[in-house]
PDB file of C-alpha atoms in Angstrom:
ATOM      1  CA  UNK A  17       0.754  53.357  18.984  1.00 75.00           C
ATOM      2  CA  UNK A  18      -1.782  53.279  21.371  1.00 84.00           C
ATOM      3  CA  UNK A  19      -1.649  51.675  24.941  1.00 87.00           C
ATOM      4  CA  UNK A  20      -2.618  48.536  23.747  1.00 86.00           C
ATOM      5  CA  UNK A  21       0.234  47.617  21.398  1.00 90.00           C
ATOM      6  CA  UNK A  22       1.781  47.844  24.388  1.00 92.00           C
ATOM      7  CA  UNK A  23      -0.511  45.830  27.208  1.00 89.00           C
ATOM      8  CA  UNK A  24       0.247  43.528  24.197  1.00 92.00           C
ATOM      9  CA  UNK A  25       3.542  44.324  23.694  1.00 92.00           C
ATOM     10  CA  UNK A  26       4.072  43.995  27.542  1.00 92.00           C
ATOM     11  CA  UNK A  27       2.804  39.657  27.381  1.00 91.00           C
ATOM     12  CA  UNK A  28       4.073  38.632  24.855  1.00 92.00           C
ATOM     13  CA  UNK A  29       7.572  39.456  26.672  1.00 92.00           C
ATOM     14  CA  UNK A  30       6.655  38.686  30.246  1.00 89.00           C
ATOM     15  CA  UNK A  31       5.044  35.293  28.964  1.00 90.00           C
ATOM     16  CA  UNK A  32       7.917  34.442  26.608  1.00 91.00           C
ATOM     17  CA  UNK A  33       4.635  33.282  23.624  1.00 91.00           C
ATOM     18  CA  UNK A  34       2.881  35.040  20.949  1.00 92.00           C
ATOM     19  CA  UNK A  35      -0.226  31.971  22.430  1.00 90.00           C
ATOM     20  CA  UNK A  36       0.280  32.348  25.758  1.00 89.00           C
ATOM     21  CA  UNK A  37      -0.242  36.446  25.552  1.00 89.00           C
ATOM     22  CA  UNK A  38      -2.968  36.092  23.345  1.00 89.00           C
ATOM     23  CA  UNK A  39      -4.860  33.902  26.539  1.00 87.00           C
ATOM     24  CA  UNK A  40      -4.352  36.727  28.861  1.00 82.00           C
ATOM     25  CA  UNK A  41      -5.423  39.309  26.699  1.00 83.00           C
ATOM     26  CA  UNK A  42      -8.370  37.837  24.885  1.00 83.00           C
ATOM     27  CA  UNK A  43      -6.921  38.162  21.280  1.00 87.00           C
ATOM     28  CA  UNK A  44      -6.502  35.115  18.859  1.00 90.00           C
ATOM     29  CA  UNK A  45      -2.777  34.549  17.911  1.00 90.00           C
ATOM     30  CA  UNK A  46      -2.806  35.969  14.029  1.00 90.00           C
ATOM     31  CA  UNK A  47      -4.674  38.852  16.004  1.00 92.00           C
ATOM     32  CA  UNK A  48      -1.460  39.471  18.578  1.00 91.00           C
ATOM     33  CA  UNK A  49       0.819  38.928  15.705  1.00 92.00           C
ATOM     34  CA  UNK A  50      -0.089  41.168  13.769  1.00 92.00           C
ATOM     35  CA  UNK A  51      -0.144  44.050  16.127  1.00 91.00           C
ATOM     36  CA  UNK A  52       3.069  43.294  17.114  1.00 93.00           C
ATOM     37  CA  UNK A  53       3.930  43.514  13.510  1.00 93.00           C
ATOM     38  CA  UNK A  54       2.492  47.280  13.979  1.00 92.00           C
ATOM     39  CA  UNK A  55       4.431  48.627  16.410  1.00 92.00           C
ATOM     40  CA  UNK A  56       7.823  47.172  14.429  1.00 92.00           C
ATOM     41  CA  UNK A  57       7.042  49.502  11.592  1.00 92.00           C
ATOM     42  CA  UNK A  58       5.947  51.972  13.804  1.00 92.00           C
ATOM     43  CA  UNK A  59       9.927  52.007  15.297  1.00 92.00           C
ATOM     44  CA  UNK A  60      11.455  50.748  12.163  1.00 93.00           C
ATOM     45  CA  UNK A  61      12.925  47.681  13.965  1.00 94.00           C
ATOM     46  CA  UNK A  62      12.699  44.334  15.090  1.00 93.00           C
ATOM     47  CA  UNK A  63      11.341  44.366  18.371  1.00 94.00           C
ATOM     48  CA  UNK A  64      11.291  40.374  19.203  1.00 94.00           C
ATOM     49  CA  UNK A  65      13.190  37.483  17.979  1.00 92.00           C
ATOM     50  CA  UNK A  66      11.388  33.957  18.059  1.00 86.00           C
ATOM     51  CA  UNK A  67      13.426  31.628  19.176  1.00 86.00           C
ATOM     52  CA  UNK A  68      11.815  27.716  19.135  1.00 80.00           C
ATOM     53  CA  UNK A  69       8.624  27.896  20.316  1.00 82.00           C
ATOM     54  CA  UNK A  70      10.205  31.177  22.355  1.00 90.00           C
ATOM     55  CA  UNK A  71       9.360  34.518  22.173  1.00 91.00           C
ATOM     56  CA  UNK A  72      12.104  36.680  23.209  1.00 92.00           C
ATOM     57  CA  UNK A  73      13.235  40.835  23.055  1.00 93.00           C
ATOM     58  CA  UNK A  74      15.789  42.338  20.812  1.00 94.00           C
ATOM     59  CA  UNK A  75      18.222  44.403  22.674  1.00 93.00           C
ATOM     60  CA  UNK A  76      15.843  46.996  21.103  1.00 94.00           C
ATOM     61  CA  UNK A  77      12.094  45.426  22.470  1.00 93.00           C
ATOM     62  CA  UNK A  78      14.086  45.299  26.206  1.00 93.00           C
ATOM     63  CA  UNK A  79      14.407  48.744  26.092  1.00 94.00           C
ATOM     64  CA  UNK A  80      10.996  49.385  24.798  1.00 94.00           C
ATOM     65  CA  UNK A  81       9.880  46.405  27.657  1.00 93.00           C
ATOM     66  CA  UNK A  82      11.384  49.174  30.500  1.00 91.00           C
ATOM     67  CA  UNK A  83       9.096  52.155  28.509  1.00 91.00           C
ATOM     68  CA  UNK A  84       6.123  50.333  28.304  1.00 90.00           C
ATOM     69  CA  UNK A  85       6.016  49.665  32.109  1.00 87.00           C
ATOM     70  CA  UNK A  86       6.278  52.779  32.756  1.00 86.00           C
ATOM     71  CA  UNK A  87       3.723  53.799  30.752  1.00 88.00           C
ATOM     72  CA  UNK A  88       1.762  51.337  31.215  1.00 85.00           C
ATOM     73  CA  UNK A  89       2.084  51.342  35.204  1.00 79.00           C
ATOM     74  CA  UNK A  90       1.452  55.602  34.317  1.00 79.00           C
ATOM     75  CA  UNK A  91      -1.680  54.886  32.283  1.00 81.00           C
ATOM     76  CA  UNK A  92      -2.965  52.423  35.450  1.00 73.00           C
ATOM     77  CA  UNK A  93      -2.559  55.162  37.998  1.00 72.00           C
ATOM     78  CA  UNK A  94      -5.110  57.762  35.568  1.00 77.00           C
ATOM     79  CA  UNK A  95      -7.846  54.950  35.327  1.00 72.00           C
ATOM     80  CA  UNK A  96      -7.178  54.415  40.022  1.00 68.00           C
ATOM     81  CA  UNK A  97      -6.947  58.209  40.499  1.00 71.00           C
ATOM     82  CA  UNK A  98     -10.355  59.343  38.427  1.00 74.00           C
ATOM     83  CA  UNK A  99     -11.714  56.136  40.134  1.00 67.00           C
ATOM     84  CA  UNK A 100     -10.978  57.673  43.545  1.00 65.00           C
ATOM     85  CA  UNK A 101     -11.618  61.106  42.416  1.00 65.00           C
ATOM     86  CA  UNK A 102     -15.249  59.615  41.974  1.00 62.00           C
ATOM     87  CA  UNK A 103     -14.799  57.606  44.931  1.00 62.00           C
ATOM     88  CA  UNK A 104     -15.012  54.673  43.852  1.00 67.00           C
ATOM     89  CA  UNK A 105     -12.465  52.150  45.106  1.00 76.00           C
ATOM     90  CA  UNK A 106     -11.595  50.100  42.177  1.00 77.00           C
ATOM     91  CA  UNK A 107      -9.022  49.738  39.631  1.00 81.00           C
ATOM     92  CA  UNK A 108      -5.940  47.532  39.474  1.00 85.00           C
ATOM     93  CA  UNK A 109      -2.439  47.755  41.855  1.00 89.00           C
ATOM     94  CA  UNK A 110       1.133  46.073  41.537  1.00 91.00           C
ATOM     95  CA  UNK A 111       2.848  45.593  44.977  1.00 94.00           C
ATOM     96  CA  UNK A 112       5.802  43.383  45.425  1.00 95.00           C
ATOM     97  CA  UNK A 113       6.586  41.386  48.630  1.00 94.00           C
ATOM     98  CA  UNK A 114      10.183  39.639  49.837  1.00 91.00           C
ATOM     99  CA  UNK A 115       9.964  36.304  50.213  1.00 88.00           C
ATOM    100  CA  UNK A 116       8.033  35.599  53.531  1.00 90.00           C
ATOM    101  CA  UNK A 117       5.601  39.579  53.446  1.00 93.00           C
ATOM    102  CA  UNK A 118       5.146  38.067  49.508  1.00 93.00           C
ATOM    103  CA  UNK A 119       4.726  34.336  50.544  1.00 90.00           C
ATOM    104  CA  UNK A 120       2.429  34.248  53.363  1.00 91.00           C
ATOM    105  CA  UNK A 121       1.572  37.747  55.068  1.00 91.00           C
ATOM    106  CA  UNK A 122       0.482  39.616  52.107  1.00 94.00           C
ATOM    107  CA  UNK A 123      -1.995  36.664  50.164  1.00 94.00           C
ATOM    108  CA  UNK A 124      -3.614  36.874  53.061  1.00 92.00           C
ATOM    109  CA  UNK A 125      -4.296  40.541  53.330  1.00 94.00           C
ATOM    110  CA  UNK A 126      -4.605  40.783  49.665  1.00 95.00           C
ATOM    111  CA  UNK A 127      -7.553  38.529  49.970  1.00 94.00           C
ATOM    112  CA  UNK A 128      -9.469  40.400  52.876  1.00 94.00           C
ATOM    113  CA  UNK A 129      -8.875  43.430  51.083  1.00 94.00           C
ATOM    114  CA  UNK A 130     -10.719  42.295  47.672  1.00 93.00           C
ATOM    115  CA  UNK A 131     -13.336  41.273  49.877  1.00 92.00           C
ATOM    116  CA  UNK A 132     -14.232  44.831  50.354  1.00 88.00           C
ATOM    117  CA  UNK A 133     -13.329  45.778  47.015  1.00 87.00           C
ATOM    118  CA  UNK A 134     -15.270  43.731  44.321  1.00 83.00           C
ATOM    119  CA  UNK A 135     -13.297  46.183  41.072  1.00 83.00           C
ATOM    120  CA  UNK A 136      -9.918  46.222  42.518  1.00 89.00           C
ATOM    121  CA  UNK A 137      -7.350  43.796  40.592  1.00 90.00           C
ATOM    122  CA  UNK A 138      -3.819  43.361  42.506  1.00 93.00           C
ATOM    123  CA  UNK A 139      -0.829  41.536  41.234  1.00 91.00           C
ATOM    124  CA  UNK A 140       1.887  40.250  44.061  1.00 94.00           C
ATOM    125  CA  UNK A 141       5.517  40.306  42.824  1.00 93.00           C
ATOM    126  CA  UNK A 142       7.184  38.024  45.214  1.00 92.00           C
ATOM    127  CA  UNK A 143      11.694  38.725  45.319  1.00 89.00           C
ATOM    128  CA  UNK A 144      14.861  39.348  47.298  1.00 88.00           C
ATOM    129  CA  UNK A 145      14.354  42.388  48.694  1.00 88.00           C
ATOM    130  CA  UNK A 146      16.992  44.159  46.087  1.00 88.00           C
ATOM    131  CA  UNK A 147      14.701  42.981  43.315  1.00 90.00           C
ATOM    132  CA  UNK A 148      11.707  44.661  44.884  1.00 93.00           C
ATOM    133  CA  UNK A 149      13.573  47.841  46.274  1.00 92.00           C
ATOM    134  CA  UNK A 150      15.068  47.925  41.853  1.00 90.00           C
ATOM    135  CA  UNK A 151      11.143  47.175  40.658  1.00 90.00           C
ATOM    136  CA  UNK A 152       9.908  50.460  43.382  1.00 92.00           C
ATOM    137  CA  UNK A 153      12.722  52.507  42.096  1.00 89.00           C
ATOM    138  CA  UNK A 154      11.457  51.767  38.278  1.00 85.00           C
ATOM    139  CA  UNK A 155       7.829  51.809  39.328  1.00 83.00           C
ATOM    140  CA  UNK A 156       7.052  48.628  38.975  1.00 85.00           C
ATOM    141  CA  UNK A 157       5.628  48.336  41.180  1.00 90.00           C
ATOM    142  CA  UNK A 158       4.259  51.072  43.309  1.00 91.00           C
ATOM    143  CA  UNK A 159       4.550  49.636  47.146  1.00 94.00           C
ATOM    144  CA  UNK A 160       6.440  46.635  49.042  1.00 95.00           C
ATOM    145  CA  UNK A 161       6.536  45.489  52.363  1.00 95.00           C
ATOM    146  CA  UNK A 162      10.185  44.120  52.384  1.00 93.00           C
ATOM    147  CA  UNK A 163      12.546  42.241  55.622  1.00 87.00           C
ATOM    148  CA  UNK A 164      15.631  45.213  55.288  1.00 85.00           C
ATOM    149  CA  UNK A 165      16.196  47.911  55.446  1.00 86.00           C
ATOM    150  CA  UNK A 166      17.784  49.857  52.849  1.00 84.00           C
ATOM    151  CA  UNK A 167      20.366  52.330  52.603  1.00 79.00           C
ATOM    152  CA  UNK A 168      19.454  54.851  49.184  1.00 76.00           C
ATOM    153  CA  UNK A 169      17.721  58.231  49.388  1.00 77.00           C
ATOM    154  CA  UNK A 170      15.675  57.485  46.944  1.00 88.00           C
ATOM    155  CA  UNK A 171      13.496  55.461  49.516  1.00 92.00           C
ATOM    156  CA  UNK A 172      11.372  55.859  52.102  1.00 93.00           C
ATOM    157  CA  UNK A 173      11.160  52.986  54.382  1.00 94.00           C
ATOM    158  CA  UNK A 174       8.381  52.469  57.649  1.00 93.00           C
ATOM    159  CA  UNK A 175       8.437  49.733  60.439  1.00 92.00           C
ATOM    160  CA  UNK A 176       5.605  47.750  59.726  1.00 91.00           C
ATOM    161  CA  UNK A 177       5.634  43.929  61.410  1.00 89.00           C
ATOM    162  CA  UNK A 178       7.516  42.347  63.998  1.00 90.00           C
ATOM    163  CA  UNK A 179       9.558  39.068  63.029  1.00 91.00           C
ATOM    164  CA  UNK A 180      11.404  37.310  65.081  1.00 92.00           C
ATOM    165  CA  UNK A 181      13.639  35.301  63.679  1.00 94.00           C
ATOM    166  CA  UNK A 182      14.685  31.470  65.377  1.00 96.00           C
ATOM    167  CA  UNK A 183      17.607  29.095  64.694  1.00 97.00           C
ATOM    168  CA  UNK A 184      14.897  25.943  62.686  1.00 97.00           C
ATOM    169  CA  UNK A 185      16.422  22.779  62.650  1.00 97.00           C
ATOM    170  CA  UNK A 186      15.011  19.323  62.129  1.00 97.00           C
ATOM    171  CA  UNK A 187      12.728  17.398  64.859  1.00 95.00           C
ATOM    172  CA  UNK A 188      15.471  14.291  64.058  1.00 95.00           C
ATOM    173  CA  UNK A 189      17.939  16.875  65.173  1.00 96.00           C
ATOM    174  CA  UNK A 190      20.237  16.593  68.869  1.00 95.00           C
ATOM    175  CA  UNK A 191      19.311  19.792  70.388  1.00 96.00           C
ATOM    176  CA  UNK A 192      15.185  19.368  68.840  1.00 95.00           C
ATOM    177  CA  UNK A 193      14.600  18.974  72.617  1.00 94.00           C
ATOM    178  CA  UNK A 194      16.127  22.134  73.485  1.00 95.00           C
ATOM    179  CA  UNK A 195      14.423  25.618  73.717  1.00 95.00           C
ATOM    180  CA  UNK A 196      18.376  27.490  73.243  1.00 95.00           C
ATOM    181  CA  UNK A 197      21.680  26.866  72.029  1.00 96.00           C
ATOM    182  CA  UNK A 198      24.664  29.589  72.716  1.00 95.00           C
ATOM    183  CA  UNK A 199      26.392  30.877  69.558  1.00 94.00           C
ATOM    184  CA  UNK A 200      29.198  28.651  69.189  1.00 93.00           C
ATOM    185  CA  UNK A 201      27.716  25.995  68.922  1.00 95.00           C
ATOM    186  CA  UNK A 202      25.582  27.310  66.129  1.00 95.00           C
ATOM    187  CA  UNK A 203      28.853  28.280  64.288  1.00 95.00           C
ATOM    188  CA  UNK A 204      30.140  24.657  64.250  1.00 94.00           C
ATOM    189  CA  UNK A 205      26.914  23.161  62.769  1.00 96.00           C
ATOM    190  CA  UNK A 206      26.674  22.744  58.872  1.00 97.00           C
ATOM    191  CA  UNK A 207      24.445  25.704  58.073  1.00 97.00           C
ATOM    192  CA  UNK A 208      22.675  26.741  55.393  1.00 97.00           C
ATOM    193  CA  UNK A 209      23.023  30.122  54.058  1.00 95.00           C
ATOM    194  CA  UNK A 210      19.864  32.390  52.329  1.00 92.00           C
ATOM    195  CA  UNK A 211      21.098  34.468  48.761  1.00 90.00           C
ATOM    196  CA  UNK A 212      22.589  38.035  48.637  1.00 89.00           C
ATOM    197  CA  UNK A 213      19.683  40.113  48.118  1.00 84.00           C
ATOM    198  CA  UNK A 214      17.542  38.225  50.709  1.00 87.00           C
ATOM    199  CA  UNK A 215      16.267  40.027  53.865  1.00 85.00           C
ATOM    200  CA  UNK A 216      17.015  37.477  55.902  1.00 88.00           C
ATOM    201  CA  UNK A 217      20.435  36.845  54.922  1.00 91.00           C
ATOM    202  CA  UNK A 218      21.194  40.573  55.371  1.00 89.00           C
ATOM    203  CA  UNK A 219      19.563  40.524  58.489  1.00 90.00           C
ATOM    204  CA  UNK A 220      21.365  37.970  59.623  1.00 93.00           C
ATOM    205  CA  UNK A 221      24.685  39.384  58.671  1.00 93.00           C
ATOM    206  CA  UNK A 222      23.789  42.809  60.966  1.00 91.00           C
ATOM    207  CA  UNK A 223      22.990  40.810  64.320  1.00 93.00           C
ATOM    208  CA  UNK A 224      25.857  38.946  63.692  1.00 94.00           C
ATOM    209  CA  UNK A 225      28.664  42.006  63.129  1.00 94.00           C
ATOM    210  CA  UNK A 226      26.881  43.705  66.421  1.00 93.00           C
ATOM    211  CA  UNK A 227      28.539  40.623  67.956  1.00 93.00           C
ATOM    212  CA  UNK A 228      31.734  40.579  66.278  1.00 93.00           C
ATOM    213  CA  UNK A 229      31.343  37.758  64.162  1.00 93.00           C
ATOM    214  CA  UNK A 230      31.497  37.147  60.479  1.00 92.00           C
ATOM    215  CA  UNK A 231      29.347  35.049  58.354  1.00 91.00           C
ATOM    216  CA  UNK A 232      32.991  33.092  57.171  1.00 92.00           C
ATOM    217  CA  UNK A 233      33.086  31.928  60.245  1.00 94.00           C
ATOM    218  CA  UNK A 234      29.073  30.080  59.972  1.00 95.00           C
ATOM    219  CA  UNK A 235      30.242  26.337  58.960  1.00 96.00           C
ATOM    220  CA  UNK A 236      28.241  27.472  55.689  1.00 96.00           C
ATOM    221  CA  UNK A 237      27.162  23.737  53.524  1.00 96.00           C
ATOM    222  CA  UNK A 238      24.879  25.460  50.993  1.00 96.00           C
ATOM    223  CA  UNK A 239      23.754  28.892  49.618  1.00 95.00           C
ATOM    224  CA  UNK A 240      19.471  28.770  49.019  1.00 94.00           C
ATOM    225  CA  UNK A 241      17.553  31.101  46.484  1.00 89.00           C
ATOM    226  CA  UNK A 242      14.185  30.565  48.738  1.00 89.00           C
ATOM    227  CA  UNK A 243      13.853  30.318  52.324  1.00 91.00           C
ATOM    228  CA  UNK A 244      11.148  27.208  50.738  1.00 92.00           C
ATOM    229  CA  UNK A 245      14.456  25.300  49.605  1.00 95.00           C
ATOM    230  CA  UNK A 246      15.795  26.129  52.671  1.00 96.00           C
ATOM    231  CA  UNK A 247      13.177  24.905  54.666  1.00 96.00           C
ATOM    232  CA  UNK A 248      13.803  21.499  52.879  1.00 96.00           C
ATOM    233  CA  UNK A 249      17.651  21.381  52.782  1.00 96.00           C
ATOM    234  CA  UNK A 250      16.543  21.768  56.767  1.00 97.00           C
ATOM    235  CA  UNK A 251      14.364  19.339  56.651  1.00 96.00           C
ATOM    236  CA  UNK A 252      16.702  16.939  54.488  1.00 95.00           C
ATOM    237  CA  UNK A 253      19.984  17.301  56.939  1.00 95.00           C
ATOM    238  CA  UNK A 254      21.795  19.550  54.312  1.00 97.00           C
ATOM    239  CA  UNK A 255      21.684  21.716  57.591  1.00 97.00           C
ATOM    240  CA  UNK A 256      20.036  24.803  59.609  1.00 97.00           C
ATOM    241  CA  UNK A 257      19.270  27.749  59.214  1.00 97.00           C
ATOM    242  CA  UNK A 258      17.540  30.946  60.565  1.00 96.00           C
ATOM    243  CA  UNK A 259      14.552  32.166  59.636  1.00 95.00           C
ATOM    244  CA  UNK A 260      11.074  33.181  60.169  1.00 93.00           C
ATOM    245  CA  UNK A 261       8.639  31.060  62.112  1.00 94.00           C
ATOM    246  CA  UNK A 262       6.461  32.420  60.408  1.00 92.00           C
ATOM    247  CA  UNK A 263       7.696  31.302  57.402  1.00 92.00           C
ATOM    248  CA  UNK A 264       7.433  27.353  59.004  1.00 95.00           C
ATOM    249  CA  UNK A 265       4.145  27.911  61.010  1.00 93.00           C
ATOM    250  CA  UNK A 266       2.914  24.774  59.595  1.00 93.00           C
ATOM    251  CA  UNK A 267       6.163  22.529  60.609  1.00 96.00           C
ATOM    252  CA  UNK A 268       6.599  23.915  63.694  1.00 96.00           C
ATOM    253  CA  UNK A 269       2.369  22.999  64.625  1.00 95.00           C
ATOM    254  CA  UNK A 270       2.948  19.866  63.428  1.00 96.00           C
ATOM    255  CA  UNK A 271       6.370  18.627  65.061  1.00 95.00           C
ATOM    256  CA  UNK A 272       8.502  18.569  62.023  1.00 96.00           C
ATOM    257  CA  UNK A 273      10.723  20.906  62.991  1.00 97.00           C
ATOM    258  CA  UNK A 274      11.782  23.115  65.982  1.00 97.00           C
ATOM    259  CA  UNK A 275      12.761  27.380  66.690  1.00 97.00           C
ATOM    260  CA  UNK A 276      15.845  27.267  69.125  1.00 97.00           C
ATOM    261  CA  UNK A 277      17.116  31.196  70.875  1.00 95.00           C
ATOM    262  CA  UNK A 278      20.853  31.622  69.834  1.00 95.00           C
ATOM    263  CA  UNK A 279      22.062  32.632  73.990  1.00 94.00           C
ATOM    264  CA  UNK A 280      23.342  36.262  73.229  1.00 90.00           C
ATOM    265  CA  UNK A 281      22.309  36.973  69.315  1.00 92.00           C
ATOM    266  CA  UNK A 282      19.000  39.427  68.769  1.00 90.00           C
ATOM    267  CA  UNK A 283      17.416  38.530  65.859  1.00 92.00           C
ATOM    268  CA  UNK A 284      14.245  40.568  66.052  1.00 91.00           C
ATOM    269  CA  UNK A 285      13.808  42.415  62.801  1.00 89.00           C
ATOM    270  CA  UNK A 286      11.053  44.745  61.326  1.00 91.00           C
ATOM    271  CA  UNK A 287       8.960  44.081  57.321  1.00 93.00           C
ATOM    272  CA  UNK A 288       8.543  47.629  55.933  1.00 94.00           C
ATOM    273  CA  UNK A 289       6.351  49.580  53.786  1.00 95.00           C
ATOM    274  CA  UNK A 290       8.258  50.646  50.939  1.00 95.00           C
ATOM    275  CA  UNK A 291       7.910  53.679  48.727  1.00 93.00           C
ATOM    276  CA  UNK A 292       9.201  55.955  45.938  1.00 92.00           C
ATOM    277  CA  UNK A 293      10.016  58.962  47.855  1.00 89.00           C
ATOM    278  CA  UNK A 294       8.981  61.701  44.995  1.00 85.00           C
ATOM    279  CA  UNK A 295       5.629  59.311  43.853  1.00 84.00           C
ATOM    280  CA  UNK A 296       2.380  60.524  44.945  1.00 80.00           C
ATOM    281  CA  UNK A 297       0.461  57.194  45.542  1.00 83.00           C
ATOM    282  CA  UNK A 298      -2.879  56.340  43.673  1.00 79.00           C
ATOM    283  CA  UNK A 299      -6.059  56.411  45.598  1.00 81.00           C
ATOM    284  CA  UNK A 300      -6.195  52.370  45.298  1.00 85.00           C
ATOM    285  CA  UNK A 301      -2.535  52.243  46.691  1.00 89.00           C
ATOM    286  CA  UNK A 302      -2.952  54.449  49.603  1.00 87.00           C
ATOM    287  CA  UNK A 303      -6.769  53.041  50.255  1.00 89.00           C
ATOM    288  CA  UNK A 304      -4.763  49.511  50.200  1.00 93.00           C
ATOM    289  CA  UNK A 305      -1.568  50.713  52.618  1.00 92.00           C
ATOM    290  CA  UNK A 306      -3.807  51.996  55.196  1.00 91.00           C
ATOM    291  CA  UNK A 307      -5.373  48.434  55.091  1.00 92.00           C
ATOM    292  CA  UNK A 308      -2.185  46.861  55.526  1.00 92.00           C
ATOM    293  CA  UNK A 309      -2.029  48.819  57.787  1.00 90.00           C
ATOM    294  CA  UNK A 310      -4.879  48.767  60.194  1.00 89.00           C
ATOM    295  CA  UNK A 311      -4.218  44.508  59.317  1.00 87.00           C
ATOM    296  CA  UNK A 312      -0.309  44.471  60.613  1.00 81.00           C
ATOM    297  CA  UNK A 313      -1.756  45.943  64.379  1.00 72.00           C
ATOM    298  CA  UNK A 314      -4.757  44.235  64.878  1.00 60.00           C
TER     299      UNK A 314
END
């Protein structure tokens, strides 16, 4: 067994397909199958099941996948560290972002960074805040940008970007001509809530709690698992919601959505640069973090 075997296995599990994995690593499908068989022979157990057109890990395969992710991350750190020692900014970096940073902030910054450093490859994982924290703790990603503070001793968070959330309504809404509404008005209107684990939801719960309100007092019509889904829900008159203006900048500019202030409710929050307290940043990660801080303060 070698690192290349684990890389191929990782791709098959992630893509759920031998043929897609073969394309990803520039090998033929029979060659990929041979590598997987060699891994299964090495460990003496079946690692993958073919179910229709999908290749899914067995319980042993799930265990190997978790360890393979960590081994491959450490291998990449080693390569990057050696490149850094030689004065080169190169290698691969995997970072994570919760919905707003991952979907609306990081892509722009990553593009600017890659324009300066041609020998760098960055993978961006987007998920809710809890998923990104879990990926940091399991060493799947080096750093993350999330929209809520997390209470755990193994995570270090520093403020990066300020965000001033607003109550978002469609242009056809009865409040569209207003700049602000009262808290009682918001509590009676049909409302769309983000899913459990979302940084936006956590912040909303905290801000309501500060003024003695529980989220159960909202007139919640639906819960949705992404900001994009909430935006579509607002546009289709399912309800209104609290969102970052960053996520609806195009709609606000076009006038299809309106952003309102809620009287008596503090909606400012921060996005946090988040790392594992026991993990030393690779040279590439350190360079990207410095660039990220500079870009955010510009």
